[in-house]
XYZ file of C-alpha atoms in Angstrom:
233
model
C -16.573 87.176 20.879
C -17.908 83.546 22.238
C -17.314 80.420 19.887
C -20.305 77.839 19.620
C -18.004 75.310 18.621
C -15.080 73.605 19.927
C -11.313 74.692 19.103
C -8.925 72.123 18.080
C -6.726 70.545 20.847
C -3.121 72.461 21.062
C -0.400 70.322 19.763
C 1.150 68.011 21.658
C 4.787 70.341 22.203
C 6.702 67.050 23.356
C 6.022 65.033 20.636
C 6.721 67.904 18.161
C 10.127 68.050 20.160
C 10.671 64.420 20.074
C 9.735 64.452 16.013
C 12.277 66.184 13.956
C 10.684 68.158 11.288
C 10.979 66.426 7.534
C 11.149 67.948 4.151
C 7.907 68.526 2.068
C 5.811 68.577 5.299
C 4.191 72.037 6.712
C 3.024 70.288 9.920
C 5.372 68.032 11.308
C 2.975 67.199 14.376
C 0.407 65.729 11.849
C 3.202 63.218 10.525
C 3.930 62.149 14.260
C 0.406 61.558 14.817
C 0.005 59.637 11.576
C 3.019 57.433 12.468
C 1.511 56.430 16.136
C -1.699 55.371 14.878
C -0.859 53.250 12.422
C -1.391 49.380 12.349
C 1.603 47.248 12.463
C 1.570 44.254 10.405
C 1.426 40.734 12.341
C 2.811 37.793 10.024
C -0.207 35.018 10.001
C 0.595 31.652 11.585
C 0.795 28.785 9.651
C -1.253 26.059 11.824
C -1.281 23.296 9.293
C 2.318 22.407 9.776
C 3.631 20.847 13.330
C 5.948 22.926 15.194
C 9.828 21.496 15.204
C 9.660 19.877 18.175
C 6.479 18.046 17.146
C 7.996 17.342 14.405
C 11.024 15.574 15.922
C 8.762 13.812 18.059
C 6.997 12.270 14.924
C 10.206 11.525 13.252
C 11.640 9.829 16.290
C 8.611 7.751 16.657
C 8.987 6.494 13.087
C 12.619 5.579 13.701
C 11.762 3.594 16.360
C 8.960 1.294 14.967
C 11.142 1.062 11.768
C 13.973 -0.439 14.550
C 11.317 -2.746 16.401
C 9.647 -4.039 12.970
C 13.734 -4.804 12.058
C 14.170 -6.792 15.268
C 10.704 -8.755 14.577
C 12.001 -9.853 11.261
C 15.267 -10.684 12.912
C 13.592 -13.700 14.413
C 13.435 -16.788 13.453
C 15.318 -15.541 10.264
C 17.873 -17.797 8.563
C 19.016 -15.322 6.364
C 19.491 -11.417 5.939
C 20.729 -9.746 2.927
C 21.209 -6.391 1.665
C 20.148 -5.180 -1.863
C 21.274 -1.962 -3.485
C 18.279 -0.340 -4.841
C 19.550 3.110 -5.813
C 17.790 3.585 -9.526
C 14.982 1.123 -8.762
C 11.448 2.429 -9.381
C 8.141 1.753 -7.114
C 6.670 -0.528 -9.962
C 9.856 -2.562 -9.831
C 9.865 -2.892 -6.148
C 6.296 -3.848 -6.307
C 7.425 -6.877 -9.137
C 10.050 -7.756 -6.738
C 7.749 -7.998 -3.598
C 5.409 -10.746 -5.577
C 7.922 -12.578 -6.647
C 9.473 -13.307 -3.509
C 8.429 -16.649 -1.555
C 6.069 -16.387 1.427
C 8.701 -16.538 4.059
C 10.708 -14.015 2.787
C 10.246 -10.340 3.540
C 11.437 -7.208 1.817
C 12.230 -3.971 3.801
C 13.391 -0.491 3.257
C 15.354 1.112 5.784
C 18.191 3.110 6.537
C 21.332 1.559 7.415
C 21.911 3.500 10.695
C 18.314 1.974 11.785
C 19.548 -1.156 11.246
C 22.367 -1.225 12.779
C 20.548 -0.491 15.515
C 18.523 -3.245 15.205
C 21.409 -5.809 14.892
C 23.500 -4.150 17.423
C 24.354 -7.060 20.528
C 22.446 -9.962 18.039
C 24.312 -12.498 16.046
C 23.849 -10.412 13.019
C 26.182 -8.016 13.947
C 28.520 -9.645 11.648
C 26.132 -7.561 8.839
C 27.915 -4.566 9.478
C 30.256 -4.244 6.510
C 26.761 -4.281 4.497
C 25.561 -1.018 5.870
C 26.620 1.362 3.273
C 24.784 2.828 0.291
C 21.223 2.745 0.255
C 19.881 -0.850 1.097
C 16.659 -2.790 0.752
C 16.764 -5.977 3.431
C 16.022 -9.406 2.487
C 14.891 -11.401 5.626
C 14.990 -15.169 4.709
C 12.463 -17.083 7.042
C 12.964 -20.191 5.438
C 15.616 -23.306 4.905
C 15.392 -22.816 1.084
C 17.981 -19.893 1.049
C 18.625 -20.318 -3.278
C 14.883 -19.625 -4.082
C 14.802 -16.688 -1.500
C 17.952 -15.036 -3.509
C 16.920 -16.231 -7.152
C 13.939 -13.653 -7.584
C 16.053 -10.590 -7.158
C 19.007 -12.002 -9.428
C 16.653 -13.024 -12.007
C 15.318 -9.088 -11.590
C 18.638 -7.892 -11.628
C 19.223 -9.795 -15.347
C 16.061 -8.883 -16.606
C 16.005 -5.399 -16.200
C 20.369 -5.236 -16.680
C 21.046 -3.893 -13.440
C 24.794 -4.502 -12.904
C 25.440 -2.144 -10.247
C 22.554 -2.763 -8.151
C 24.078 -6.067 -6.748
C 23.680 -8.035 -3.079
C 25.708 -5.515 -0.828
C 25.863 -8.770 1.271
C 24.175 -11.432 3.926
C 25.043 -13.117 6.988
C 24.102 -17.027 7.299
C 24.879 -19.029 10.164
C 26.984 -15.971 11.808
C 29.099 -15.582 9.013
C 29.493 -12.336 6.394
C 29.184 -13.172 2.573
C 30.499 -10.773 0.632
C 28.961 -10.095 -3.057
C 31.894 -12.037 -4.223
C 30.853 -14.894 -2.094
C 26.794 -15.137 -3.026
C 27.179 -17.719 -5.270
C 27.527 -20.141 -2.478
C 24.638 -19.485 -0.909
C 22.455 -19.391 -4.423
C 24.073 -22.862 -5.573
C 23.389 -24.536 -1.603
C 21.491 -27.620 -1.950
C 17.702 -27.525 -1.247
C 15.982 -29.848 1.309
C 14.835 -32.186 -1.451
C 18.443 -32.463 -2.603
C 19.553 -33.150 1.157
C 17.041 -35.573 1.766
C 17.781 -37.519 -1.520
C 21.388 -37.461 -0.566
C 20.895 -38.628 2.936
C 18.772 -41.477 1.908
C 21.450 -42.618 -0.658
C 24.217 -42.447 2.639
C 22.146 -44.330 4.518
C 21.962 -47.361 2.345
C 25.474 -46.941 1.344
C 28.905 -48.021 3.484
C 29.219 -46.637 6.997
C 32.359 -44.936 5.928
C 30.248 -42.258 3.276
C 27.970 -41.706 6.851
C 30.882 -40.951 8.647
C 32.128 -38.396 6.146
C 28.517 -36.859 6.395
C 28.487 -36.221 10.288
C 31.630 -34.777 10.087
C 30.524 -31.917 7.408
C 28.822 -28.779 8.511
C 26.183 -28.727 11.382
C 23.613 -27.902 8.909
C 23.749 -30.953 7.076
C 23.875 -33.453 10.516
C 20.748 -31.932 11.459
C 19.106 -32.685 8.356
C 20.901 -36.235 8.486
C 19.156 -36.873 11.920
C 15.263 -35.335 10.820
C 15.887 -37.299 7.357
C 16.932 -40.707 9.661
C 13.560 -40.011 12.510
C 11.200 -39.834 9.558
C 12.835 -42.912 7.986
C 12.265 -45.053 11.083
C 8.467 -43.440 12.061
C 7.721 -44.545 8.437
C 8.966 -47.985 8.987
C 7.342 -48.272 12.118
């Protein structure tokens, strides 16, 4: 008898032999056929995340920019001081920034990056302060007490006993937190001018004593004397 419809293909003997029959299946070849035609699951890519190499490049670039900004702040600075800022809120930071003099900059940077910025410069003496979490105060004015006063005031108002200065460098010398009183009680320029004018009117022995003092006092002495001559001319 001749059939008018095609017969199903004979089972693949190789596949049937390679796949052992399993319990509960009447036709092992059907099970093998199903496993071969199943589609494997493909894990979707997360395109909104940069690749590890890209993230490293971005991080390195940001670090280099931070070091460059710190180097720019070091240029022309009279004093650089570290502040322990652990526990301070963003609002308190904003309050501190607003209260600083115009020629004083507050910058948050990791100790390692500041260490790279001061390497090979006269600010290397700041290394003892590179511990803990620090914000950095760059003072570009000779009025040192006025630059330090805003943080000291904030510290007292908020009772931040554990958030003291971590150290500072002034004229190449490192000042520990215990020595900050010397910096905070330095005479202002107006005080020095007043003292100088009194010295110039006094006997020459007092002038000699002034000239034998720190180099900073000598500079102010000469400036004031030149100014006095210009006014009298």
